[in-house]
Coordinates of C-alpha atoms and ligand atoms in Angstrom, one line a residue:
M3 CA -199.8 -33.4 -43.9
I4 CA -202.5 -32.4 -46.3
Q5 CA -200.3 -32.6 -49.3
G6 CA -199.6 -36.3 -48.5
H7 CA -203.3 -37.0 -48.0
I8 CA -204.2 -35.4 -51.3
E9 CA -201.5 -37.4 -53.0
S10 CA -202.8 -40.8 -51.6
R11 CA -206.4 -40.0 -52.6
L12 CA -205.2 -39.0 -56.1
Q13 CA -203.3 -42.3 -56.4
A14 CA -206.3 -44.2 -55.2
A15 CA -208.5 -42.5 -57.8
A16 CA -206.0 -43.1 -60.6
A17 CA -205.8 -46.7 -59.6
A18 CA -209.6 -47.0 -59.7
V19 CA -209.6 -45.7 -63.3
L20 CA -206.5 -47.6 -64.4
P21 CA -206.3 -50.7 -62.3
D22 CA -203.0 -51.9 -63.9
A23 CA -201.1 -48.6 -63.8
D24 CA -198.2 -48.0 -61.5
V25 CA -199.5 -45.0 -59.6
S26 CA -196.5 -44.5 -57.3
R27 CA -195.3 -41.7 -59.5
V28 CA -198.6 -39.9 -59.3
L29 CA -197.3 -37.0 -57.2
V30 CA -198.7 -33.8 -55.8
R31 CA -196.4 -30.8 -55.7
V32 CA -196.6 -27.3 -54.3
C33 CA -197.7 -24.9 -57.1
A34 CA -195.0 -22.6 -58.2
D35 CA -197.5 -19.9 -58.9
A36 CA -200.3 -19.4 -56.3
K37 CA -202.5 -18.0 -59.0
H38 CA -203.1 -21.5 -60.3
G39 CA -203.7 -23.1 -56.9
D40 CA -201.9 -24.4 -53.9
F41 CA -200.9 -27.8 -55.1
Q42 CA -200.8 -29.4 -58.5
S43 CA -200.2 -32.6 -60.3
N44 CA -199.1 -33.2 -63.9
A45 CA -198.6 -37.0 -63.4
L46 CA -201.9 -38.0 -65.2
M47 CA -200.6 -36.6 -68.4
A48 CA -197.6 -38.9 -68.3
L49 CA -199.9 -41.9 -67.6
A50 CA -202.1 -40.9 -70.5
K51 CA -199.2 -40.6 -72.8
Q52 CA -197.9 -44.0 -72.0
R53 CA -201.3 -45.5 -72.8
Q54 CA -202.0 -43.2 -75.8
M55 CA -205.1 -41.9 -74.0
N56 CA -206.6 -38.4 -74.2
P57 CA -205.0 -36.8 -71.1
R58 CA -207.9 -34.4 -70.5
Q59 CA -210.3 -37.3 -70.6
L60 CA -208.2 -39.3 -68.2
A61 CA -208.0 -36.3 -65.8
T62 CA -211.8 -35.9 -66.0
D63 CA -212.3 -39.6 -65.2
V64 CA -209.8 -39.6 -62.3
V65 CA -211.3 -36.4 -60.8
A66 CA -214.8 -38.1 -60.9
Q67 CA -213.3 -40.7 -58.6
L68 CA -211.4 -38.3 -56.4
D69 CA -212.5 -37.4 -53.0
V70 CA -210.6 -34.5 -51.5
A71 CA -213.5 -32.3 -50.5
E72 CA -212.5 -32.2 -46.8
W73 CA -209.4 -30.2 -47.7
C74 CA -209.9 -28.7 -51.2
E75 CA -212.2 -26.6 -53.2
P76 CA -213.5 -28.5 -56.3
V77 CA -210.5 -29.7 -58.3
D78 CA -209.6 -27.7 -61.4
I79 CA -208.5 -29.4 -64.6
A80 CA -206.3 -27.1 -66.5
G81 CA -204.7 -27.1 -70.0
P82 CA -204.0 -30.6 -71.4
G83 CA -204.7 -32.3 -68.0
F84 CA -203.0 -30.6 -65.1
L85 CA -204.9 -30.9 -61.8
N86 CA -204.9 -27.8 -59.6
F87 CA -205.9 -28.0 -56.0
R88 CA -206.9 -25.1 -53.9
L89 CA -207.1 -25.5 -50.1
R90 CA -210.2 -24.6 -48.2
A91 CA -209.7 -21.9 -45.6
D92 CA -211.2 -24.2 -42.9
A93 CA -208.7 -26.9 -43.7
V94 CA -205.8 -24.4 -43.6
N95 CA -207.0 -23.2 -40.2
A96 CA -207.3 -26.7 -38.9
A97 CA -203.7 -27.5 -40.0
L98 CA -202.4 -24.4 -38.2
Q99 CA -204.4 -25.3 -35.1
T100 CA -202.7 -28.7 -35.0
A101 CA -199.3 -27.1 -35.6
L102 CA -199.8 -24.7 -32.7
A103 CA -200.1 -27.6 -30.3
S104 CA -197.2 -29.5 -31.9
E105 CA -193.6 -29.9 -30.7
S106 CA -192.4 -29.7 -34.3
P107 CA -194.9 -27.6 -36.2
F108 CA -195.5 -28.6 -39.9
I109 CA -193.0 -31.4 -39.8
T110 CA -193.9 -35.0 -40.2
I111 CA -191.3 -37.0 -38.2
A112 CA -190.1 -39.9 -40.2
A113 CA -192.2 -43.0 -39.4
T114 CA -189.2 -45.3 -40.4
P115 CA -186.1 -43.3 -39.6
R116 CA -183.2 -43.8 -41.8
T117 CA -179.6 -43.9 -40.7
V118 CA -177.4 -41.5 -42.6
V119 CA -173.6 -41.1 -42.2
V120 CA -172.5 -37.6 -43.2
D121 CA -168.8 -37.3 -44.0
F122 CA -168.0 -33.6 -44.0
S123 CA -165.4 -30.9 -43.3
S124 CA -162.5 -33.4 -43.2
P125 CA -159.5 -31.0 -43.2
N126 CA -155.9 -32.2 -43.3
V127 CA -153.6 -32.3 -40.3
A128 CA -150.8 -29.7 -40.1
K129 CA -152.5 -27.4 -42.6
P130 CA -154.7 -24.4 -41.8
M131 CA -158.4 -24.8 -42.4
H132 CA -159.0 -22.4 -45.3
V133 CA -161.9 -21.0 -47.2
G134 CA -162.1 -24.2 -49.2
H135 CA -163.2 -26.1 -46.1
I136 CA -166.0 -23.7 -45.4
R137 CA -168.4 -25.1 -47.9
S138 CA -168.0 -28.7 -46.8
T139 CA -168.3 -27.7 -43.1
I140 CA -171.3 -25.6 -43.5
L141 CA -173.2 -27.7 -46.0
G142 CA -172.5 -30.9 -44.2
D143 CA -173.6 -29.5 -40.9
S144 CA -176.8 -28.2 -42.4
L145 CA -177.6 -31.5 -44.1
A146 CA -177.1 -33.3 -40.8
R147 CA -179.3 -30.9 -38.9
V148 CA -182.1 -31.2 -41.5
L149 CA -182.0 -35.0 -41.4
R150 CA -182.1 -34.9 -37.6
L151 CA -185.0 -32.5 -37.6
L152 CA -187.0 -35.0 -39.8
G153 CA -186.3 -37.7 -37.2
H154 CA -183.6 -39.6 -38.9
R155 CA -180.5 -41.0 -37.2
V156 CA -177.4 -39.2 -38.2
V157 CA -173.8 -40.0 -37.7
T158 CA -171.4 -37.2 -38.5
D159 CA -167.9 -38.3 -39.2
N160 CA -164.9 -36.0 -39.7
H161 CA -162.6 -37.9 -42.0
I162 CA -159.5 -36.0 -41.2
G163 CA -156.4 -36.3 -43.4
D164 CA -153.9 -37.5 -40.9
W165 CA -151.8 -39.9 -43.0
G166 CA -149.8 -39.7 -46.2
T167 CA -146.5 -38.7 -47.8
Q168 CA -146.6 -35.2 -46.4
F169 CA -145.7 -36.6 -43.0
G170 CA -142.2 -37.6 -44.2
M171 CA -141.5 -33.9 -44.9
L172 CA -143.2 -32.8 -41.7
L173 CA -141.2 -35.2 -39.6
L174 CA -137.9 -34.2 -41.2
G175 CA -138.8 -30.5 -40.8
W176 CA -139.8 -31.1 -37.2
K177 CA -136.4 -32.7 -36.4
T178 CA -134.2 -30.2 -38.3
Q179 CA -136.0 -26.9 -38.6
L180 CA -138.5 -26.6 -35.7
N181 CA -138.8 -23.3 -33.9
E182 CA -140.3 -24.2 -30.5
A183 CA -141.4 -20.7 -29.7
A184 CA -143.1 -20.3 -33.0
L185 CA -144.8 -23.7 -32.5
E186 CA -146.1 -22.5 -29.2
A187 CA -147.4 -19.2 -30.6
D188 CA -149.1 -20.6 -33.8
P189 CA -148.7 -24.3 -34.2
I190 CA -150.3 -24.6 -37.6
A191 CA -148.3 -21.7 -39.1
E192 CA -145.1 -23.3 -37.8
L193 CA -146.0 -26.8 -39.2
E194 CA -146.8 -25.2 -42.5
R195 CA -143.5 -23.3 -42.5
I196 CA -141.4 -26.4 -41.9
Y197 CA -143.4 -28.4 -44.5
K198 CA -142.8 -25.7 -47.1
L199 CA -139.1 -25.5 -46.3
I200 CA -138.5 -29.3 -46.8
N201 CA -140.9 -29.5 -49.8
A202 CA -138.9 -26.8 -51.6
D203 CA -135.6 -28.6 -51.4
E204 CA -135.2 -31.4 -53.9
A205 CA -132.1 -32.6 -52.1
L206 CA -134.1 -33.6 -49.0
R207 CA -136.5 -35.9 -50.8
D208 CA -134.8 -39.1 -49.8
D209 CA -134.4 -38.1 -46.1
A210 CA -138.1 -37.2 -46.0
R211 CA -139.0 -40.5 -47.5
A212 CA -136.8 -42.3 -45.0
E213 CA -138.7 -40.6 -42.1
L214 CA -142.0 -41.6 -43.7
V215 CA -140.9 -45.2 -43.9
K216 CA -139.9 -45.1 -40.3
L217 CA -143.3 -43.8 -39.4
Q218 CA -145.0 -46.5 -41.4
N219 CA -142.9 -49.1 -39.7
G220 CA -144.0 -47.9 -36.3
D221 CA -140.8 -46.1 -35.2
E222 CA -141.6 -44.8 -31.7
E223 CA -140.1 -41.3 -32.0
N224 CA -141.8 -40.6 -35.3
L225 CA -145.1 -41.9 -34.1
S226 CA -145.0 -39.7 -31.1
I227 CA -144.2 -36.6 -33.2
W228 CA -146.9 -37.5 -35.6
Q229 CA -149.3 -37.8 -32.7
R230 CA -148.3 -34.4 -31.5
M231 CA -149.0 -32.8 -34.9
I232 CA -152.4 -34.3 -34.9
E233 CA -153.2 -33.0 -31.4
L234 CA -152.0 -29.5 -32.3
S235 CA -154.1 -29.5 -35.4
Q236 CA -157.2 -30.8 -33.7
V237 CA -157.0 -27.9 -31.2
Q238 CA -157.2 -25.5 -34.2
F239 CA -160.0 -27.4 -35.8
D240 CA -161.9 -27.5 -32.6
H241 CA -161.6 -23.8 -32.1
V242 CA -163.1 -23.1 -35.5
Y243 CA -165.9 -25.8 -35.0
S244 CA -166.8 -24.3 -31.6
R245 CA -167.2 -20.9 -33.1
L246 CA -169.4 -22.3 -35.8
A247 CA -171.3 -24.5 -33.4
I248 CA -170.4 -27.6 -35.3
E249 CA -170.1 -31.0 -33.6
F250 CA -169.1 -34.4 -34.8
D251 CA -170.1 -37.7 -33.5
E252 CA -166.9 -39.2 -34.8
T253 CA -163.5 -38.0 -35.9
L254 CA -162.0 -41.1 -37.4
G255 CA -159.0 -39.9 -39.4
E256 CA -157.5 -41.7 -42.4
S257 CA -154.9 -43.4 -40.2
F258 CA -157.6 -45.2 -38.3
Y259 CA -158.0 -47.5 -41.3
N260 CA -154.3 -48.4 -41.8
P261 CA -154.6 -51.8 -40.2
K262 CA -157.4 -52.7 -42.7
L263 CA -155.9 -51.6 -45.9
A264 CA -153.9 -54.7 -46.8
G265 CA -157.0 -56.8 -46.3
V266 CA -159.0 -54.6 -48.7
V267 CA -156.3 -55.0 -51.4
E268 CA -156.1 -58.7 -50.9
D269 CA -159.9 -59.0 -51.2
L270 CA -160.0 -57.0 -54.4
V271 CA -157.2 -59.0 -55.9
S272 CA -158.6 -62.4 -54.9
Q273 CA -162.0 -61.4 -56.3
K274 CA -160.3 -60.3 -59.5
I275 CA -161.6 -56.8 -59.1
A276 CA -158.0 -55.3 -58.9
E277 CA -155.2 -56.5 -61.1
E278 CA -151.5 -55.8 -61.5
S279 CA -150.6 -52.9 -63.7
K280 CA -147.0 -51.6 -64.0
G281 CA -146.1 -52.9 -60.6
A282 CA -149.2 -51.3 -59.0
M283 CA -152.6 -52.8 -58.3
A284 CA -155.4 -51.1 -60.2
V285 CA -159.1 -51.4 -60.9
F286 CA -160.2 -50.9 -64.5
F287 CA -163.7 -49.9 -65.7
P288 CA -163.9 -51.2 -69.3
D289 CA -167.8 -51.1 -69.2
D290 CA -168.0 -47.4 -68.3
A291 CA -167.4 -45.0 -71.2
Q292 CA -166.5 -42.2 -68.8
L293 CA -164.0 -44.2 -66.8
A294 CA -162.7 -46.6 -69.4
D295 CA -159.3 -44.8 -69.6
K296 CA -159.3 -43.9 -65.9
P297 CA -158.3 -46.9 -63.8
A298 CA -158.1 -46.4 -60.0
I299 CA -154.9 -47.4 -58.2
V300 CA -155.6 -49.2 -54.9
Q301 CA -151.9 -50.0 -54.2
K302 CA -149.0 -48.0 -55.5
S303 CA -145.9 -49.7 -57.0
D304 CA -144.1 -49.2 -53.7
G305 CA -146.7 -51.2 -51.9
A306 CA -148.4 -48.2 -50.2
A307 CA -152.2 -47.9 -50.2
N308 CA -153.8 -44.6 -51.1
Y309 CA -156.9 -42.3 -50.7
T310 CA -159.1 -44.8 -52.6
T311 CA -158.0 -47.8 -50.5
T312 CA -158.6 -45.8 -47.4
D313 CA -162.1 -44.8 -48.5
L314 CA -162.9 -48.4 -49.3
A315 CA -161.9 -49.5 -45.8
T316 CA -163.9 -46.6 -44.4
L317 CA -167.0 -47.6 -46.3
Q318 CA -166.7 -51.1 -45.0
H319 CA -166.2 -49.9 -41.4
R320 CA -169.2 -47.5 -41.6
L321 CA -171.5 -50.2 -42.9
A322 CA -170.4 -52.7 -40.2
E323 CA -170.6 -50.1 -37.4
W324 CA -173.8 -48.2 -38.2
A325 CA -175.6 -50.1 -40.9
P326 CA -176.5 -46.8 -42.7
D327 CA -179.2 -46.5 -45.3
E328 CA -177.2 -43.7 -46.9
I329 CA -173.7 -42.3 -46.7
V330 CA -173.2 -38.7 -47.8
Y331 CA -169.7 -37.3 -48.7
V332 CA -169.5 -33.5 -48.8
T333 CA -166.5 -32.4 -50.8
D334 CA -165.2 -30.1 -53.5
G335 CA -166.3 -30.9 -57.1
R336 CA -162.7 -31.7 -58.0
Q337 CA -163.1 -35.1 -56.2
Q338 CA -165.9 -36.3 -58.5
L339 CA -163.7 -38.8 -60.3
H340 CA -162.5 -40.2 -57.0
F341 CA -166.0 -40.8 -55.8
Q342 CA -167.2 -42.2 -59.1
Q343 CA -164.4 -44.7 -59.0
L344 CA -164.9 -45.5 -55.3
F345 CA -168.6 -46.2 -55.6
K346 CA -168.1 -48.4 -58.7
I347 CA -165.4 -50.4 -57.0
F348 CA -167.5 -50.8 -53.9
R349 CA -170.6 -52.0 -55.8
R350 CA -168.5 -54.7 -57.5
W351 CA -166.8 -55.6 -54.3
Q352 CA -170.0 -55.8 -52.1
P353 CA -172.9 -56.1 -54.5
E354 CA -175.3 -57.1 -51.8
V355 CA -175.1 -53.7 -50.0
T356 CA -178.0 -51.5 -50.9
A357 CA -177.0 -48.3 -49.0
R358 CA -177.3 -45.2 -51.0
L359 CA -173.9 -43.5 -51.6
E360 CA -173.9 -39.9 -52.5
H361 CA -171.1 -37.5 -53.4
V362 CA -172.5 -34.1 -52.5
W363 CA -170.1 -31.9 -54.3
F364 CA -169.8 -28.2 -54.5
G365 CA -168.1 -25.5 -56.6
S366 CA -165.6 -22.9 -55.6
I367 CA -165.7 -19.6 -53.8
L368 CA -164.4 -16.9 -56.1
G369 CA -163.0 -13.4 -55.4
P370 CA -164.5 -10.3 -56.9
D371 CA -162.2 -10.8 -59.9
G372 CA -163.9 -14.2 -60.6
K373 CA -160.7 -16.1 -59.7
P374 CA -160.4 -18.4 -56.6
F375 CA -160.9 -16.3 -53.5
K376 CA -157.5 -15.2 -52.1
T377 CA -156.2 -12.6 -49.6
R378 CA -154.9 -9.3 -51.0
S379 CA -151.4 -10.6 -50.9
G380 CA -152.5 -13.7 -52.9
E381 CA -152.6 -16.2 -50.1
V382 CA -155.3 -18.7 -49.2
V383 CA -157.8 -17.2 -46.8
R384 CA -157.8 -18.8 -43.4
L385 CA -161.1 -19.8 -42.0
A386 CA -160.4 -18.3 -38.6
D387 CA -159.5 -14.9 -40.2
L388 CA -162.7 -15.0 -42.2
L389 CA -164.8 -15.6 -39.1
D390 CA -163.1 -12.6 -37.4
E391 CA -163.7 -10.4 -40.4
A392 CA -167.4 -11.5 -40.6
Q393 CA -167.9 -10.5 -37.0
E394 CA -166.0 -7.3 -37.3
R395 CA -167.9 -6.2 -40.4
A396 CA -171.2 -7.2 -38.8
F397 CA -170.3 -5.1 -35.7
T398 CA -170.1 -2.0 -37.9
V399 CA -173.5 -2.7 -39.4
V400 CA -175.1 -3.5 -36.0
S401 CA -173.5 -0.5 -34.4
E402 CA -175.0 1.8 -37.0
K403 CA -178.4 0.4 -36.4
N404 CA -178.3 0.1 -32.6
A405 CA -176.1 3.0 -31.4
D406 CA -177.9 2.8 -28.0
L407 CA -177.0 -0.8 -27.1
D408 CA -173.9 -1.3 -25.1
E409 CA -170.8 -2.7 -26.7
T410 CA -171.1 -6.2 -25.2
Q411 CA -174.6 -6.6 -26.6
R412 CA -173.6 -5.2 -30.0
R413 CA -170.6 -7.7 -30.1
E414 CA -172.9 -10.6 -29.3
I415 CA -175.4 -9.6 -32.0
A416 CA -172.6 -9.0 -34.4
R417 CA -171.3 -12.6 -33.7
V418 CA -174.7 -14.0 -34.5
V419 CA -175.3 -11.8 -37.6
G420 CA -171.7 -12.1 -39.0
L421 CA -171.4 -15.8 -38.7
G422 CA -175.0 -16.2 -39.9
A423 CA -174.3 -14.1 -43.0
L424 CA -171.3 -16.1 -43.8
K425 CA -173.1 -19.4 -43.5
Y426 CA -176.1 -18.2 -45.4
A427 CA -174.1 -16.8 -48.3
D428 CA -172.8 -20.3 -48.8
L429 CA -176.0 -22.3 -48.2
S430 CA -178.3 -20.0 -50.3
N431 CA -176.3 -20.7 -53.5
N432 CA -176.8 -23.7 -55.6
R433 CA -173.9 -25.7 -54.3
Q434 CA -172.8 -26.8 -57.7
T435 CA -172.2 -23.3 -59.0
D436 CA -169.2 -21.2 -58.1
Y437 CA -170.1 -18.0 -56.2
I438 CA -168.4 -14.7 -55.7
F439 CA -167.6 -13.9 -52.2
D440 CA -169.1 -10.5 -51.4
W441 CA -169.2 -9.1 -47.9
D442 CA -171.6 -6.2 -48.6
K443 CA -174.1 -8.5 -50.3
M444 CA -174.1 -11.1 -47.6
L445 CA -174.4 -8.6 -44.8
A446 CA -177.1 -6.6 -46.4
L447 CA -180.3 -6.2 -44.4
Q448 CA -182.3 -6.4 -47.6
G449 CA -182.5 -9.4 -50.0
N450 CA -182.0 -13.1 -49.6
T451 CA -179.5 -12.8 -46.7
A452 CA -179.2 -14.1 -43.2
P453 CA -179.4 -10.6 -41.6
Y454 CA -182.7 -10.0 -43.4
L455 CA -184.1 -13.2 -42.0
Q456 CA -182.7 -12.6 -38.6
Y457 CA -184.2 -9.2 -38.7
A458 CA -187.6 -10.6 -39.7
Y459 CA -187.3 -12.8 -36.7
T460 CA -186.7 -9.8 -34.4
R461 CA -189.8 -8.1 -35.9
V462 CA -191.9 -11.1 -35.0
R463 CA -190.4 -11.2 -31.5
S464 CA -190.9 -7.5 -31.0
I465 CA -194.7 -8.1 -31.2
F466 CA -194.4 -10.3 -28.1
R467 CA -192.7 -7.5 -26.2
K468 CA -195.7 -5.3 -26.8
V469 CA -198.4 -7.9 -25.9
D470 CA -198.7 -10.7 -23.5
A471 CA -198.9 -14.0 -25.4
P472 CA -202.3 -15.6 -25.1
D473 CA -202.6 -19.2 -23.9
F474 CA -202.1 -20.8 -27.3
N475 CA -204.0 -23.9 -26.1
N476 CA -207.1 -21.8 -26.1
V477 CA -206.7 -19.8 -29.2
T478 CA -208.8 -20.5 -32.3
I479 CA -207.0 -19.8 -35.5
A480 CA -209.3 -18.2 -38.1
A481 CA -207.3 -16.8 -41.0
T482 CA -209.5 -15.2 -43.6
A483 CA -207.7 -12.3 -45.2
P484 CA -205.7 -13.2 -48.4
E485 CA -202.4 -12.2 -46.7
E486 CA -203.2 -14.4 -43.7
L487 CA -204.1 -17.3 -45.8
A488 CA -201.0 -16.9 -48.0
L489 CA -198.8 -16.8 -44.9
A490 CA -200.6 -19.8 -43.4
K491 CA -200.3 -21.9 -46.6
H492 CA -196.6 -21.1 -46.9
L493 CA -196.0 -22.2 -43.3
M494 CA -197.7 -25.5 -44.1
N495 CA -195.0 -26.2 -46.7
F496 CA -192.2 -26.2 -44.2
G497 CA -191.9 -30.0 -43.7
Q498 CA -192.1 -30.7 -47.5
T499 CA -189.3 -28.2 -48.0
L500 CA -187.1 -29.9 -45.4
E501 CA -187.7 -33.3 -47.1
M502 CA -186.7 -31.8 -50.5
V503 CA -183.4 -30.6 -48.8
A504 CA -182.8 -34.0 -47.4
D505 CA -183.5 -35.8 -50.7
D506 CA -181.5 -33.6 -53.0
H507 CA -178.9 -32.5 -50.4
R508 CA -179.6 -28.9 -51.2
P509 CA -180.0 -26.5 -48.3
N510 CA -180.6 -23.6 -50.7
F511 CA -184.3 -24.9 -51.0
L512 CA -184.7 -24.1 -47.3
C513 CA -183.1 -20.7 -47.8
N514 CA -185.5 -19.8 -50.5
Y515 CA -188.4 -21.0 -48.5
L516 CA -187.4 -18.9 -45.5
F517 CA -186.8 -15.9 -47.7
E518 CA -190.3 -16.3 -49.1
L519 CA -191.7 -16.8 -45.6
A520 CA -190.3 -13.5 -44.5
G521 CA -191.9 -11.8 -47.5
H522 CA -195.3 -13.4 -46.7
F523 CA -194.9 -12.3 -43.1
S524 CA -194.2 -8.7 -44.1
R525 CA -197.2 -8.5 -46.4
F526 CA -199.4 -10.0 -43.7
Y527 CA -198.1 -7.6 -41.1
E528 CA -198.7 -4.7 -43.3
A529 CA -202.2 -5.7 -44.3
C530 CA -203.5 -7.2 -41.1
P531 CA -203.2 -5.2 -37.9
V532 CA -202.2 -7.5 -35.1
L533 CA -202.3 -5.4 -32.0
K534 CA -205.1 -3.2 -33.3
A535 CA -207.2 -6.1 -34.7
N536 CA -211.0 -5.6 -34.8
N537 CA -211.7 -7.9 -31.9
E538 CA -210.0 -10.1 -29.3
S539 CA -210.4 -13.4 -31.2
E540 CA -209.0 -11.9 -34.4
R541 CA -206.1 -10.5 -32.4
E542 CA -205.3 -13.8 -30.8
S543 CA -205.6 -15.6 -34.1
R544 CA -203.1 -13.2 -35.6
I545 CA -200.8 -13.4 -32.7
A546 CA -200.9 -17.2 -33.1
L547 CA -199.8 -16.7 -36.8
C548 CA -196.9 -14.6 -35.6
E549 CA -196.0 -17.2 -33.1
L550 CA -195.9 -20.0 -35.7
T551 CA -194.0 -17.7 -38.1
G552 CA -191.4 -17.1 -35.4
R553 CA -191.1 -20.8 -34.6
V554 CA -190.7 -21.8 -38.2
L555 CA -188.1 -19.0 -38.9
K556 CA -186.1 -20.0 -35.8
T557 CA -186.3 -23.8 -36.5
G558 CA -185.5 -23.2 -40.2
L559 CA -182.5 -21.0 -39.5
D560 CA -181.3 -23.5 -36.8
A561 CA -181.5 -26.2 -39.5
L562 CA -179.0 -24.1 -41.5
G563 CA -176.8 -23.8 -38.4
I564 CA -177.8 -20.1 -38.0
E565 CA -178.6 -18.5 -34.7
V566 CA -181.2 -15.8 -34.0
T567 CA -181.3 -12.9 -31.7
E568 CA -184.2 -11.1 -30.0
V569 CA -183.1 -7.6 -31.1
M570 CA -180.8 -6.2 -33.8
Ligands
LIG623 N1 -159.4 -34.7 -46.5 C1 -159.9 -34.6 -47.8 C2 -159.6 -33.3 -48.4 O1 -159.2 -32.3 -47.7 C3 -161.4 -34.8 -47.8 C4 -162.0 -36.1 -47.3 C5 -163.4 -36.4 -47.7 N2 -163.9 -37.6 -47.2 C6 -163.6 -38.8 -47.7 N3 -164.1 -39.9 -47.1 N4 -162.8 -39.0 -48.7 O2 -159.7 -33.1 -49.6

């Protein structure tokens, strides 16, 4: 990609002027404001500062050594020493020409693919998936898609909560309170009901605990009921996942790691990482100001392991099984302390491991009142109901716009639009901020929404219903109008945007990119007649621009887990 070429040339020029400098941080970025150019670099100013040199002089010396004439107009030195690069139209056209013939336009497939484990969604057995799981599910899926698109090897793992004290209550409830018919009709609701019944009654604590101990000791009846509860839950999870088109390579629940937990604790104790504290085994972090008064328990005083122990065993398993370069955990921000502790313990335990560990956390979804999003009657919103409502509301919008389509068609478009809107509302926000759930805003056909982008895609596609697509192998792209060049240059930034999403684990960068792409396309389409172009070669060149825009929109939305439709 041109940006990368310019960057290497700039680094070479900087090294020629300052032979002892570390030029690896001399980076070239997309210009935020196209008025100044297409790319820019402010890295020379930092280099000059370190050496107490005059930054403008350094910039002038580096530019004298810099050869980027095959892609750029003469380089501009601005202010105290910014470099601004403006692409030449012929270089832009050549890049588009290459993209037109490429399987993955504007994307540089990783030369050395990384292996990344993405741990996401991870709901708990016997509980309904609720609105809180939506962010993990949608964010995690999008990150996995983006990484795959860039050529990395991805292992998605659904770390289901299928073990823990709640099973004592569930087992007791199953044996004493179960309504078979209700279980048949809505298994999760029934499991939730029996759990709440037992949990509410203090007097049943000991009985519940006894059931848990039996389960832990391998009692056959309890094991088979437990297994049943997992299966019933998995059916519900799978139903939601299939509606959202989400797939996992692995679903290794917490219980999978049970046989390894004692070994983990033994290891930590023998390496003096964990120590006895009030009957429990704990890890202390005296060297960390934030964690100094927050030890992590790895074995409770009753001898049971916990969430942290399980996650340590999970880490060990993943490293042994897939040798990942990175493991990404997508959960609620409330688990920040857990992951800080986990990563610290792990680094002490296995200092030789270099894999990157990232807690990709997110904020809450709020209702219109600014409080956590609930149903009207104050209950948690079930994910399945949310998906139904999204499709139903989209159906109204779609029906208003397309009264002439038959109902089956409108239902299918509503499915794509409704689910897309829901996913996009989540992905387009900075994941670390809370956001207010707003149906009207997410379903709007204007603004930074999925329906707007899906509509932009249908506009591109409608061109191809009016004209036979030329043989793109024989089309010469010759963008000249400012709107054509602006669109073309934006298209060229697609791969870089995906890389930023992968590095920072932030799909909202891709949302913004696509939103801007739709804007560029509109301005191009208004200013540059396609079907009524001045001549055949201009027409074909513009059709090719439409084709590339359509492909990038579709690929980009797909990387967000969002489908497109030909009409809407
Ligand atoms: N089941 C957990 C929850 O619902 C999330 C698990 C996240 N993954 C992990 N490896 N801890 O909060």
